[in-house]
Amino acid sequence: MASLLAWHCNLVPIVNWILCSLDQKVWAGYERSKKSTVFKTITNGLMTGSRKRPSEGNYEKEKEVCIQLFDQWSEADQVEFVEHLISRMCHYQHGHINSYLKPMLQRDFITALPAQGLDHIAENILSFLDARSLCSAELVCKEWQRVISEGMLWKKLIERMVRTDPLWKGLSERHQWEKYLFKNRTTEVPPNSYYRSLYPKIIQDIETIEANWRCGRHNLQRIQCRSENSKGVYCLQYDDDKIISGLRDNSIKIWDKQSLECLKILTGHTGSVLCLQYDERVIVTGSSDSTVRVWDVNTGEVLNTLIHHNEAVLHLRFCNGLMVTCSKDRSIAVWDMASPTDISLRRVLVGHRAAVNVVDFDDKYIVSASGDRTIKVWSTSTCEFVRTLNGHKRGIACLQYRDRLVVSGSSDNTIRLWDIECGACLRVLEGHEELVRCIRFDNKRIVSGAYDGKIKVWDLQAALDPRAPASTLCLRTLVEHSGRVFRLQFDEFQIISSSHDDTILIWDFLNVSTNGQTEGRSPSRTYTYISR
């Protein structure tokens, strides 16, 4: 028995040697061929006969004979012979063979591909790595480091982040390193080392911005509108160059976002401007005079006036040739916008029992909220009623809708998060002391403004997690307005808000000076506009 085990163990080095002599391409697949007479003899004699007799010290001679015959066979016969050998081994021998094969089957394809003139494939493979993995890949060997450097893979990683993340895109524009991106190798671009050192600086900037949001650190700029008659800024929208605001004194004022100077005043409404939206061509405004006006965004010329609602137009939205307006008259109007001068009424939606304060829509749903405490959902394509979201205890003043999520604010002082598809209330946010007048959200945050004069920043992802304690949801409360907060808009870097106190505030979380500041407060720059 001992001698039999000794011979059985001798199979392992034989198989290892045979495996080593096999061409690696055989393991990718082959067609079995008919076994030769010699193959049958070796298999039956060596494998069967030898196991029945004790070893007599002839192992080395027998191994040489076996190897000589093995070298004479075709690749297919060699593989089939090895399969027969392996099938006669026990489990622990299979483990030895497996350990022997593993390093033989491994390939450094990143090094091998450039040797075959396929550098671009190696670069493409490594271009899918994240920053941590790319750092590790640089340390593998000099060839990997060369592929990463010559392939400008740190540049490609930054470009990928700029394309997919609005925070990265915003930083690239504000810090002006976007000019070094999205250029081919034929143009003058910095070396890979520039992008390698730029990446951690970007990460540091992002961490600083996130910390500023959490801690309430900001630089504050203030526009004093100084309305002559009635004070208050009811609505606004901004971009990188300008802020357009609708005022209680019936005017629309356009401000330079850098200098904070008033560039233009549009007049024509005979009532307060309660809502507005603009794009690259037009400004559309709604007023307490019951009309909707369309203005040329560049010249300020009135292009169209829509007279339909019987009472104040409280809110409006337009996108892709469709506009939705809502009114104190309890109705919602759906309009087709072929051009600024060709706007026709498609449908009037009726169902609310009080003033409709706000609307929002996408390709699937129109969502409206009313003083009757309900949110109603309508089909965008057919304008048919879909469902009602019930839960608020008092009238609803504001909402935003995106994807499946609706976020609403009410005069019951709460904010509610809803799943529009099933109508379920996902979370109730409490903290404001008076009516929640305006609300916006992105992928990270909800920002709300209320009649208590406060702006609150909430953690959206935590609010969507039912396990998150209510005490952790409000990240920061910002207090600078001395009156009711009427409207706000925000992005990754700033909040811009307007108030009954006749001011527009710019809360900048990017350009924060830390010298002598107390947390959550910062020196403000004020520009006062005095109408003539």
Short mmCIF file of C-alpha atoms in Angstrom, two decimals:
data_model
loop_
_atom_site.label_atom_id
_atom_site.label_comp_id
_atom_site.label_asym_id
_atom_site.label_seq_id
_atom_site.Cartn_x
_atom_site.Cartn_y
_atom_site.Cartn_z
CA MET A 1 0.00 0.00 0.00
CA ALA A 2 2.84 2.38 0.86
CA SER A 3 4.58 1.73 -2.46
CA LEU A 4 1.31 2.32 -4.32
CA LEU A 5 0.90 5.69 -2.60
CA ALA A 6 4.50 6.53 -3.45
CA TRP A 7 3.86 5.94 -7.17
CA HIS A 8 0.57 7.84 -6.98
CA CYS A 9 2.41 10.85 -5.54
CA ASN A 10 4.96 10.61 -8.35
CA LEU A 11 2.17 11.44 -10.80
CA VAL A 12 2.17 15.07 -9.61
CA PRO A 13 5.68 16.00 -10.84
CA ILE A 14 5.06 14.08 -14.06
CA VAL A 15 1.87 15.99 -14.75
CA ASN A 16 3.51 19.27 -13.74
CA TRP A 17 6.31 18.69 -16.22
CA ILE A 18 3.86 17.70 -18.95
CA LEU A 19 1.68 20.74 -18.28
CA CYS A 20 4.72 22.97 -18.50
CA SER A 21 5.56 21.59 -21.94
CA LEU A 22 2.07 22.16 -23.32
CA ASP A 23 1.54 25.23 -25.50
CA GLN A 24 -0.75 27.66 -23.61
CA LYS A 25 -3.01 28.20 -26.59
CA VAL A 26 -4.19 24.58 -26.30
CA TRP A 27 -6.05 25.44 -23.09
CA ALA A 28 -8.28 27.91 -24.98
CA GLY A 29 -9.96 24.97 -26.73
CA TYR A 30 -9.26 22.15 -29.09
CA GLU A 31 -10.93 19.36 -31.06
CA ARG A 32 -10.43 15.93 -29.68
CA SER A 33 -8.63 13.56 -32.06
CA LYS A 34 -8.70 9.82 -32.25
CA LYS A 35 -6.31 8.20 -29.76
CA SER A 36 -3.31 6.41 -31.24
CA THR A 37 -2.16 2.87 -30.36
CA VAL A 38 0.82 4.29 -28.47
CA PHE A 39 -1.51 6.58 -26.47
CA LYS A 40 -3.67 3.61 -25.46
CA THR A 41 -0.59 1.61 -24.49
CA ILE A 42 0.85 4.34 -22.32
CA THR A 43 -2.49 5.05 -20.65
CA ASN A 44 -3.33 1.42 -19.96
CA GLY A 45 0.18 0.38 -19.07
CA LEU A 46 1.51 3.32 -17.11
CA MET A 47 -1.68 4.35 -15.41
CA THR A 48 -3.36 1.03 -14.80
CA GLY A 49 -0.58 -1.51 -14.66
CA SER A 50 1.83 0.53 -12.60
CA ARG A 51 -0.73 1.15 -9.89
CA LYS A 52 -0.99 -2.62 -9.39
CA ARG A 53 2.73 -3.18 -8.87
CA PRO A 54 5.06 -1.74 -6.24
CA SER A 55 7.61 0.86 -7.33
CA GLU A 56 11.02 -0.72 -7.99
CA GLY A 57 13.05 2.44 -8.35
CA ASN A 58 12.39 2.70 -12.08
CA TYR A 59 10.40 5.95 -11.78
CA GLU A 60 13.02 8.16 -13.45
CA LYS A 61 13.45 5.79 -16.41
CA GLU A 62 9.71 5.36 -16.85
CA LYS A 63 9.20 9.14 -16.64
CA GLU A 64 11.75 9.73 -19.41
CA VAL A 65 10.07 7.17 -21.66
CA CYS A 66 6.68 8.74 -21.01
CA ILE A 67 7.97 12.25 -21.76
CA GLN A 68 9.68 11.16 -24.97
CA LEU A 69 6.46 9.60 -26.22
CA PHE A 70 4.45 12.62 -25.05
CA ASP A 71 6.63 14.99 -27.10
CA GLN A 72 5.84 13.03 -30.25
CA TRP A 73 2.05 13.44 -29.98
CA SER A 74 -0.18 16.11 -31.41
CA GLU A 75 -1.39 18.92 -29.16
CA ALA A 76 -4.87 17.44 -28.99
CA ASP A 77 -3.52 14.03 -27.94
CA GLN A 78 -1.27 15.67 -25.34
CA VAL A 79 -4.23 17.41 -23.75
CA GLU A 80 -6.37 14.29 -23.77
CA PHE A 81 -3.55 12.30 -22.18
CA VAL A 82 -3.17 14.88 -19.39
CA GLU A 83 -6.92 14.72 -18.80
CA HIS A 84 -6.62 10.96 -18.31
CA LEU A 85 -3.76 11.44 -15.87
CA ILE A 86 -5.68 14.06 -13.86
CA SER A 87 -8.82 11.92 -13.76
CA ARG A 88 -6.83 9.20 -11.98
CA MET A 89 -5.55 11.51 -9.25
CA CYS A 90 -7.09 12.12 -5.86
CA HIS A 91 -8.41 15.43 -4.55
CA TYR A 92 -5.31 16.69 -2.78
CA GLN A 93 -3.27 16.03 -5.96
CA HIS A 94 -5.77 18.16 -7.90
CA GLY A 95 -5.01 20.95 -5.45
CA HIS A 96 -1.28 20.69 -6.24
CA ILE A 97 -1.98 20.80 -9.96
CA ASN A 98 -4.30 23.78 -9.57
CA SER A 99 -1.62 25.72 -7.64
CA TYR A 100 0.88 24.90 -10.36
CA LEU A 101 -1.44 26.05 -13.16
CA LYS A 102 -2.59 29.35 -11.70
CA PRO A 103 0.62 31.36 -12.26
CA MET A 104 1.04 29.80 -15.71
CA LEU A 105 -2.39 31.07 -16.79
CA GLN A 106 -1.91 34.62 -15.48
CA ARG A 107 -1.02 37.31 -18.03
CA ASP A 108 0.12 40.91 -17.60
CA PHE A 109 -2.02 42.06 -20.51
CA ILE A 110 -1.34 45.75 -19.82
CA THR A 111 2.35 45.11 -20.50
CA ALA A 112 1.71 42.61 -23.29
CA LEU A 113 -0.68 44.75 -25.36
CA PRO A 114 1.75 47.64 -26.10
CA ALA A 115 4.34 45.06 -27.17
CA GLN A 116 1.87 44.05 -29.88
CA GLY A 117 1.27 47.66 -30.90
CA LEU A 118 -2.03 47.81 -29.00
CA ASP A 119 -1.30 50.64 -26.59
CA HIS A 120 -4.75 52.13 -27.16
CA ILE A 121 -6.46 48.99 -25.82
CA ALA A 122 -4.35 49.02 -22.66
CA GLU A 123 -5.16 52.71 -22.19
CA ASN A 124 -8.86 52.11 -22.74
CA ILE A 125 -8.93 49.33 -20.14
CA LEU A 126 -7.20 51.44 -17.49
CA SER A 127 -9.34 54.50 -18.30
CA PHE A 128 -12.27 52.87 -16.46
CA LEU A 129 -10.42 52.93 -13.13
CA ASP A 130 -11.33 55.35 -10.35
CA ALA A 131 -8.70 57.56 -8.72
CA ARG A 132 -7.71 55.13 -5.97
CA SER A 133 -7.33 52.25 -8.44
CA LEU A 134 -5.39 54.44 -10.87
CA CYS A 135 -2.94 55.31 -8.09
CA SER A 136 -2.46 51.60 -7.36
CA ALA A 137 -2.02 50.81 -11.07
CA GLU A 138 0.80 53.35 -11.32
CA LEU A 139 2.72 51.37 -8.69
CA VAL A 140 2.46 47.98 -10.45
CA CYS A 141 5.49 48.49 -12.68
CA LYS A 142 7.17 51.03 -14.93
CA GLU A 143 5.29 49.81 -17.99
CA TRP A 144 1.90 50.36 -16.35
CA GLN A 145 3.05 53.79 -15.23
CA ARG A 146 4.13 54.58 -18.80
CA VAL A 147 0.75 53.52 -20.23
CA ILE A 148 -1.07 55.73 -17.71
CA SER A 149 1.20 58.70 -18.35
CA GLU A 150 1.28 58.54 -22.15
CA GLY A 151 -2.44 57.78 -22.25
CA MET A 152 -3.18 60.94 -20.19
CA LEU A 153 -5.46 58.85 -18.00
CA TRP A 154 -5.63 61.39 -15.15
CA LYS A 155 -6.86 63.94 -17.67
CA LYS A 156 -9.48 61.48 -18.91
CA LEU A 157 -10.60 60.73 -15.34
CA ILE A 158 -11.13 64.45 -14.63
CA GLU A 159 -12.98 64.86 -17.94
CA ARG A 160 -15.27 61.97 -17.03
CA MET A 161 -16.09 63.57 -13.69
CA VAL A 162 -16.76 66.96 -15.31
CA ARG A 163 -19.16 65.36 -17.79
CA THR A 164 -21.16 63.50 -15.14
CA ASP A 165 -21.02 65.63 -11.98
CA PRO A 166 -22.36 69.22 -11.87
CA LEU A 167 -20.09 70.08 -8.96
CA TRP A 168 -16.99 69.15 -10.98
CA LYS A 169 -18.33 71.01 -14.00
CA GLY A 170 -18.97 74.12 -11.93
CA LEU A 171 -15.50 74.03 -10.41
CA SER A 172 -13.89 73.60 -13.83
CA GLU A 173 -15.65 76.75 -15.03
CA ARG A 174 -15.06 78.84 -11.92
CA HIS A 175 -11.39 77.89 -11.49
CA GLN A 176 -10.78 77.95 -15.25
CA TRP A 177 -9.05 74.60 -15.60
CA GLU A 178 -11.74 73.57 -18.07
CA LYS A 179 -9.59 75.15 -20.80
CA TYR A 180 -7.13 72.25 -20.35
CA LEU A 181 -9.83 69.60 -20.83
CA PHE A 182 -11.49 67.95 -23.82
CA LYS A 183 -8.59 68.67 -26.18
CA ASN A 184 -6.85 66.06 -28.29
CA ARG A 185 -3.15 65.32 -28.13
CA THR A 186 -2.34 67.40 -31.19
CA THR A 187 -3.10 70.62 -29.30
CA GLU A 188 -0.94 72.02 -26.55
CA VAL A 189 -2.01 70.51 -23.25
CA PRO A 190 -0.10 70.10 -19.98
CA PRO A 191 1.59 66.74 -19.27
CA ASN A 192 -0.11 63.96 -17.35
CA SER A 193 1.67 65.08 -14.18
CA TYR A 194 -0.33 68.33 -14.22
CA TYR A 195 -3.62 66.45 -14.10
CA ARG A 196 -2.17 64.00 -11.57
CA SER A 197 -1.49 66.88 -9.18
CA LEU A 198 -4.73 68.71 -10.09
CA TYR A 199 -6.97 65.82 -9.04
CA PRO A 200 -6.27 65.97 -5.27
CA LYS A 201 -6.67 69.77 -5.36
CA ILE A 202 -10.14 69.34 -6.84
CA ILE A 203 -11.02 66.81 -4.16
CA GLN A 204 -9.84 69.27 -1.50
CA ASP A 205 -12.02 72.02 -3.02
CA ILE A 206 -15.04 69.71 -3.00
CA GLU A 207 -14.48 68.72 0.62
CA THR A 208 -14.18 72.40 1.57
CA ILE A 209 -17.45 73.28 -0.19
CA GLU A 210 -19.27 70.39 1.48
CA ALA A 211 -17.91 71.47 4.86
CA ASN A 212 -19.04 75.05 4.20
CA TRP A 213 -22.58 73.84 3.50
CA ARG A 214 -22.62 71.71 6.65
CA CYS A 215 -21.20 74.44 8.87
CA GLY A 216 -23.06 77.33 7.27
CA ARG A 217 -19.87 79.16 6.27
CA HIS A 218 -20.60 81.56 3.46
CA ASN A 219 -19.79 84.88 1.91
CA LEU A 220 -22.89 87.08 1.77
CA GLN A 221 -23.76 89.64 -0.90
CA ARG A 222 -26.87 91.77 -0.64
CA ILE A 223 -28.87 93.65 -3.27
CA GLN A 224 -31.10 96.38 -1.82
CA CYS A 225 -33.90 96.81 -4.34
CA ARG A 226 -35.35 99.95 -2.69
CA SER A 227 -38.77 99.79 -4.31
CA GLU A 228 -40.48 103.18 -4.20
CA ASN A 229 -44.04 102.16 -3.42
CA SER A 230 -44.63 98.60 -2.19
CA LYS A 231 -41.64 96.56 -1.01
CA GLY A 232 -40.92 92.90 -1.70
CA VAL A 233 -39.23 90.62 -4.23
CA TYR A 234 -41.67 87.83 -5.05
CA CYS A 235 -39.68 85.75 -7.53
CA LEU A 236 -36.27 85.34 -9.14
CA GLN A 237 -34.11 83.22 -11.39
CA TYR A 238 -30.37 83.46 -12.07
CA ASP A 239 -27.52 82.18 -14.22
CA ASP A 240 -23.78 82.92 -14.25
CA ASP A 241 -24.27 86.42 -15.65
CA LYS A 242 -27.53 87.81 -14.34
CA ILE A 243 -30.36 87.69 -11.82
CA ILE A 244 -33.90 88.43 -13.00
CA SER A 245 -36.37 89.36 -10.27
CA GLY A 246 -40.09 90.05 -10.13
CA LEU A 247 -41.14 92.70 -7.64
CA ARG A 248 -44.20 93.68 -5.72
CA ASP A 249 -44.01 97.16 -7.32
CA ASN A 250 -45.11 95.62 -10.69
CA SER A 251 -41.61 95.73 -12.24
CA ILE A 252 -39.07 93.18 -13.43
CA LYS A 253 -35.47 94.07 -12.63
CA ILE A 254 -32.42 92.49 -14.24
CA TRP A 255 -29.18 92.58 -12.21
CA ASP A 256 -25.57 92.00 -13.18
CA LYS A 257 -24.50 89.01 -11.09
CA GLN A 258 -20.91 90.18 -10.72
CA SER A 259 -21.30 93.91 -10.04
CA LEU A 260 -24.82 93.59 -8.55
CA GLU A 261 -25.88 96.64 -10.56
CA CYS A 262 -29.35 96.95 -12.05
CA LEU A 263 -29.00 96.55 -15.82
CA LYS A 264 -32.61 96.96 -16.90
CA ILE A 265 -36.13 97.50 -15.61
CA LEU A 266 -39.10 96.01 -17.49
CA THR A 267 -42.50 97.59 -16.93
CA GLY A 268 -45.92 96.75 -18.27
CA HIS A 269 -47.71 94.69 -15.64
CA THR A 270 -50.35 96.56 -13.65
CA GLY A 271 -50.00 94.27 -10.65
CA SER A 272 -47.23 92.62 -8.64
CA VAL A 273 -45.00 90.20 -10.56
CA LEU A 274 -45.62 86.95 -8.71
CA CYS A 275 -43.76 84.40 -10.87
CA LEU A 276 -41.30 84.24 -13.72
CA GLN A 277 -39.13 81.93 -15.76
CA TYR A 278 -36.64 82.66 -18.54
CA ASP A 279 -34.47 80.84 -21.06
CA GLU A 280 -32.03 82.02 -23.72
CA ARG A 281 -34.83 83.68 -25.73
CA VAL A 282 -37.67 84.90 -23.52
CA ILE A 283 -38.78 85.88 -20.03
CA VAL A 284 -42.31 84.75 -19.12
CA THR A 285 -43.97 86.46 -16.15
CA GLY A 286 -47.24 86.06 -14.28
CA SER A 287 -48.88 88.83 -12.30
CA SER A 288 -51.63 89.71 -9.89
CA ASP A 289 -53.13 91.61 -12.86
CA SER A 290 -54.26 88.15 -14.11
CA THR A 291 -52.05 88.25 -17.24
CA VAL A 292 -49.04 86.34 -18.50
CA ARG A 293 -46.51 88.37 -20.45
CA VAL A 294 -43.70 87.19 -22.71
CA TRP A 295 -40.63 89.43 -23.02
CA ASP A 296 -37.54 89.33 -25.23
CA VAL A 297 -34.74 88.41 -22.81
CA ASN A 298 -32.20 90.59 -24.63
CA THR A 299 -34.17 93.71 -25.52
CA GLY A 300 -36.87 93.66 -22.85
CA GLU A 301 -39.56 94.13 -25.49
CA VAL A 302 -43.02 92.70 -24.78
CA LEU A 303 -43.65 89.98 -27.37
CA ASN A 304 -46.98 88.58 -26.18
CA THR A 305 -49.65 89.04 -23.53
CA LEU A 306 -51.90 86.10 -22.56
CA ILE A 307 -55.27 86.95 -21.06
CA HIS A 308 -57.06 83.89 -19.75
CA HIS A 309 -57.12 83.62 -15.96
CA ASN A 310 -59.76 85.56 -14.03
CA GLU A 311 -57.55 86.23 -11.02
CA ALA A 312 -53.84 86.49 -10.13
CA VAL A 313 -51.42 84.18 -11.94
CA LEU A 314 -49.58 82.60 -9.02
CA HIS A 315 -47.06 80.34 -10.74
CA LEU A 316 -45.91 79.12 -14.16
CA ARG A 317 -43.47 76.71 -15.77
CA PHE A 318 -42.47 76.20 -19.42
CA CYS A 319 -40.23 73.70 -21.20
CA ASN A 320 -39.94 72.13 -24.66
CA GLY A 321 -42.87 73.94 -26.23
CA LEU A 322 -45.25 73.43 -23.29
CA MET A 323 -46.26 75.93 -20.62
CA VAL A 324 -48.42 75.43 -17.53
CA THR A 325 -49.87 78.33 -15.53
CA CYS A 326 -51.98 78.32 -12.37
CA SER A 327 -54.11 80.91 -10.70
CA LYS A 328 -56.02 82.14 -7.72
CA ASP A 329 -59.11 81.33 -9.81
CA ARG A 330 -58.51 77.62 -8.90
CA SER A 331 -57.67 76.57 -12.46
CA ILE A 332 -54.58 75.31 -14.29
CA ALA A 333 -54.01 76.25 -17.94
CA VAL A 334 -51.90 74.14 -20.29
CA TRP A 335 -50.46 76.04 -23.27
CA ASP A 336 -48.68 75.05 -26.50
CA MET A 337 -45.75 77.38 -27.23
CA ALA A 338 -44.91 77.16 -30.93
CA SER A 339 -43.02 80.46 -30.64
CA PRO A 340 -43.00 83.48 -28.32
CA THR A 341 -45.76 85.07 -30.41
CA ASP A 342 -47.67 81.85 -31.16
CA ILE A 343 -48.98 80.49 -27.85
CA SER A 344 -52.33 78.70 -27.77
CA LEU A 345 -54.42 77.25 -24.96
CA ARG A 346 -54.53 73.45 -25.08
CA ARG A 347 -56.53 72.54 -21.99
CA VAL A 348 -57.84 73.89 -18.69
CA LEU A 349 -57.50 71.57 -15.69
CA VAL A 350 -60.14 71.96 -13.00
CA GLY A 351 -60.34 70.04 -9.73
CA HIS A 352 -58.83 72.09 -6.92
CA ARG A 353 -61.23 73.74 -4.47
CA ALA A 354 -58.98 76.72 -3.68
CA ALA A 355 -56.26 78.84 -5.30
CA VAL A 356 -53.66 76.79 -7.16
CA ASN A 357 -50.38 78.14 -5.78
CA VAL A 358 -47.76 76.19 -7.70
CA VAL A 359 -47.27 73.84 -10.67
CA ASP A 360 -44.40 71.74 -12.00
CA PHE A 361 -44.21 69.16 -14.78
CA ASP A 362 -42.12 66.84 -16.92
CA ASP A 363 -42.92 64.60 -19.90
CA LYS A 364 -45.02 62.28 -17.75
CA TYR A 365 -46.87 64.30 -15.12
CA ILE A 366 -48.16 67.77 -14.32
CA VAL A 367 -48.19 68.33 -10.55
CA SER A 368 -50.21 71.10 -8.87
CA ALA A 369 -50.63 72.19 -5.24
CA SER A 370 -53.38 74.26 -3.74
CA GLY A 371 -54.71 76.05 -0.72
CA ASP A 372 -57.19 73.15 -0.47
CA ARG A 373 -54.38 71.11 1.20
CA THR A 374 -53.97 68.69 -1.73
CA ILE A 375 -51.43 67.92 -4.43
CA LYS A 376 -52.96 66.71 -7.68
CA VAL A 377 -51.21 64.72 -10.39
CA TRP A 378 -52.26 64.94 -14.05
CA SER A 379 -51.05 63.22 -17.21
CA THR A 380 -48.91 65.57 -19.30
CA SER A 381 -49.86 63.96 -22.61
CA THR A 382 -53.62 63.60 -22.08
CA CYS A 383 -54.18 66.21 -19.32
CA GLU A 384 -56.31 63.63 -17.51
CA PHE A 385 -56.39 63.46 -13.71
CA VAL A 386 -54.25 60.68 -12.22
CA ARG A 387 -54.27 60.89 -8.39
CA THR A 388 -54.35 63.13 -5.32
CA LEU A 389 -51.66 63.29 -2.64
CA ASN A 390 -53.21 63.94 0.77
CA GLY A 391 -51.38 64.65 4.02
CA HIS A 392 -50.77 68.35 4.61
CA LYS A 393 -53.02 69.80 7.30
CA ARG A 394 -53.19 73.28 5.78
CA GLY A 395 -52.79 74.87 2.35
CA ILE A 396 -49.71 74.08 0.23
CA ALA A 397 -47.61 77.05 -0.89
CA CYS A 398 -44.74 75.47 -2.87
CA LEU A 399 -43.43 72.27 -4.42
CA GLN A 400 -40.83 70.84 -6.76
CA TYR A 401 -41.18 67.65 -8.78
CA ARG A 402 -38.42 65.56 -10.38
CA ASP A 403 -38.27 61.88 -11.32
CA ARG A 404 -40.46 60.11 -8.75
CA LEU A 405 -39.97 62.65 -6.00
CA VAL A 406 -42.25 65.54 -5.04
CA VAL A 407 -41.21 67.88 -2.22
CA SER A 408 -43.86 70.29 -0.91
CA GLY A 409 -44.06 73.07 1.68
CA SER A 410 -47.19 74.15 3.49
CA SER A 411 -48.74 76.68 5.83
CA ASP A 412 -48.82 73.84 8.39
CA ASN A 413 -45.07 74.72 8.72
CA THR A 414 -43.94 71.30 7.42
CA ILE A 415 -42.21 69.91 4.36
CA ARG A 416 -43.33 66.58 2.92
CA LEU A 417 -41.56 64.19 0.56
CA TRP A 418 -43.78 62.09 -1.71
CA ASP A 419 -43.45 59.19 -4.12
CA ILE A 420 -45.52 60.38 -7.07
CA GLU A 421 -46.10 56.89 -8.49
CA CYS A 422 -47.81 55.43 -5.43
CA GLY A 423 -48.82 58.63 -3.65
CA ALA A 424 -47.07 57.69 -0.40
CA CYS A 425 -45.64 60.32 1.93
CA LEU A 426 -42.02 59.30 2.51
CA ARG A 427 -41.04 61.80 5.18
CA VAL A 428 -42.26 64.88 7.07
CA LEU A 429 -39.66 67.56 7.86
CA GLU A 430 -40.39 69.84 10.78
CA GLY A 431 -38.46 72.91 11.90
CA HIS A 432 -39.89 76.05 10.34
CA GLU A 433 -42.01 78.18 12.64
CA GLU A 434 -44.25 79.69 9.96
CA LEU A 435 -45.54 78.96 6.44
CA VAL A 436 -43.00 77.29 4.15
CA ARG A 437 -43.12 79.59 1.12
CA CYS A 438 -40.42 78.25 -1.23
CA ILE A 439 -38.55 74.99 -1.70
CA ARG A 440 -35.94 73.53 -4.06
CA PHE A 441 -33.95 70.29 -4.08
CA ASP A 442 -31.14 68.61 -6.00
CA ASN A 443 -29.50 65.19 -5.56
CA LYS A 444 -28.01 66.09 -2.16
CA ARG A 445 -30.04 68.79 -0.46
CA ILE A 446 -33.40 70.39 0.08
CA VAL A 447 -33.34 74.14 0.67
CA SER A 448 -36.47 75.80 2.06
CA GLY A 449 -37.49 79.36 2.87
CA ALA A 450 -40.35 80.40 5.12
CA TYR A 451 -42.31 83.31 6.50
CA ASP A 452 -40.21 83.03 9.68
CA GLY A 453 -37.41 84.68 7.68
CA LYS A 454 -35.23 81.57 7.83
CA ILE A 455 -33.64 79.41 5.16
CA LYS A 456 -33.03 75.80 6.11
CA VAL A 457 -30.72 73.31 4.42
CA TRP A 458 -31.77 69.65 4.72
CA ASP A 459 -29.99 66.39 3.92
CA LEU A 460 -32.07 64.86 1.12
CA GLN A 461 -30.48 61.41 1.18
CA ALA A 462 -30.96 61.13 4.94
CA ALA A 463 -34.56 62.33 4.59
CA LEU A 464 -35.22 59.47 2.15
CA ASP A 465 -33.77 56.94 4.61
CA PRO A 466 -36.52 55.90 7.05
CA ARG A 467 -33.86 54.86 9.59
CA ALA A 468 -32.36 58.37 9.82
CA PRO A 469 -33.34 60.20 13.04
CA ALA A 470 -35.37 63.38 12.50
CA SER A 471 -32.81 65.36 14.51
CA THR A 472 -30.11 64.73 11.87
CA LEU A 473 -32.04 65.96 8.82
CA CYS A 474 -31.63 69.74 9.10
CA LEU A 475 -28.00 70.54 8.31
CA ARG A 476 -28.12 74.30 8.80
CA THR A 477 -30.41 77.25 9.40
CA LEU A 478 -29.43 80.52 7.72
CA VAL A 479 -30.78 83.75 9.15
CA GLU A 480 -30.10 87.03 7.34
CA HIS A 481 -33.45 88.16 5.92
CA SER A 482 -35.47 90.50 8.12
CA GLY A 483 -38.75 89.59 6.42
CA ARG A 484 -40.59 86.67 4.89
CA VAL A 485 -38.57 84.61 2.41
CA PHE A 486 -40.54 84.53 -0.85
CA ARG A 487 -38.34 82.69 -3.34
CA LEU A 488 -34.98 80.96 -3.62
CA GLN A 489 -32.85 79.07 -6.09
CA PHE A 490 -29.58 77.24 -5.44
CA ASP A 491 -26.82 75.21 -7.04
CA GLU A 492 -23.70 73.43 -5.78
CA PHE A 493 -22.02 76.70 -4.80
CA GLN A 494 -24.65 79.19 -3.71
CA ILE A 495 -28.18 80.07 -2.66
CA ILE A 496 -29.89 83.18 -4.01
CA SER A 497 -33.00 84.23 -2.11
CA SER A 498 -35.51 87.07 -2.13
CA SER A 499 -37.71 88.46 0.59
CA HIS A 500 -40.45 90.78 1.71
CA ASP A 501 -37.60 92.89 3.16
CA ASP A 502 -36.94 94.08 -0.44
CA THR A 503 -33.55 92.40 -0.70
CA ILE A 504 -31.92 89.69 -2.78
CA LEU A 505 -29.22 87.76 -0.91
CA ILE A 506 -26.41 85.72 -2.50
CA TRP A 507 -25.06 83.08 -0.11
CA ASP A 508 -21.70 81.98 -1.57
CA PHE A 509 -20.32 78.68 -0.18
CA LEU A 510 -17.37 78.56 -2.58
CA ASN A 511 -15.50 81.83 -2.07
CA VAL A 512 -15.42 81.93 1.70
CA SER A 513 -12.89 84.01 3.58
CA THR A 514 -12.12 82.48 6.99
CA ASN A 515 -10.34 85.50 8.47
CA GLY A 516 -12.08 86.56 11.63
CA GLN A 517 -15.38 84.91 10.79
CA THR A 518 -17.67 83.28 13.24
CA GLU A 519 -19.24 80.06 12.06
CA GLY A 520 -22.32 80.56 9.90
CA ARG A 521 -21.84 84.32 9.48
CA SER A 522 -19.71 86.31 7.08
CA PRO A 523 -19.18 89.93 6.06
CA SER A 524 -21.56 91.08 3.37
CA ARG A 525 -21.13 93.30 0.32
CA THR A 526 -24.15 95.47 -0.34
CA TYR A 527 -25.29 97.18 -3.50
CA THR A 528 -28.22 99.55 -3.19
CA TYR A 529 -30.31 100.34 -6.23
CA ILE A 530 -32.22 103.60 -5.97
CA SER A 531 -34.77 104.08 -8.70
CA ARG A 532 -34.85 107.45 -10.42
#
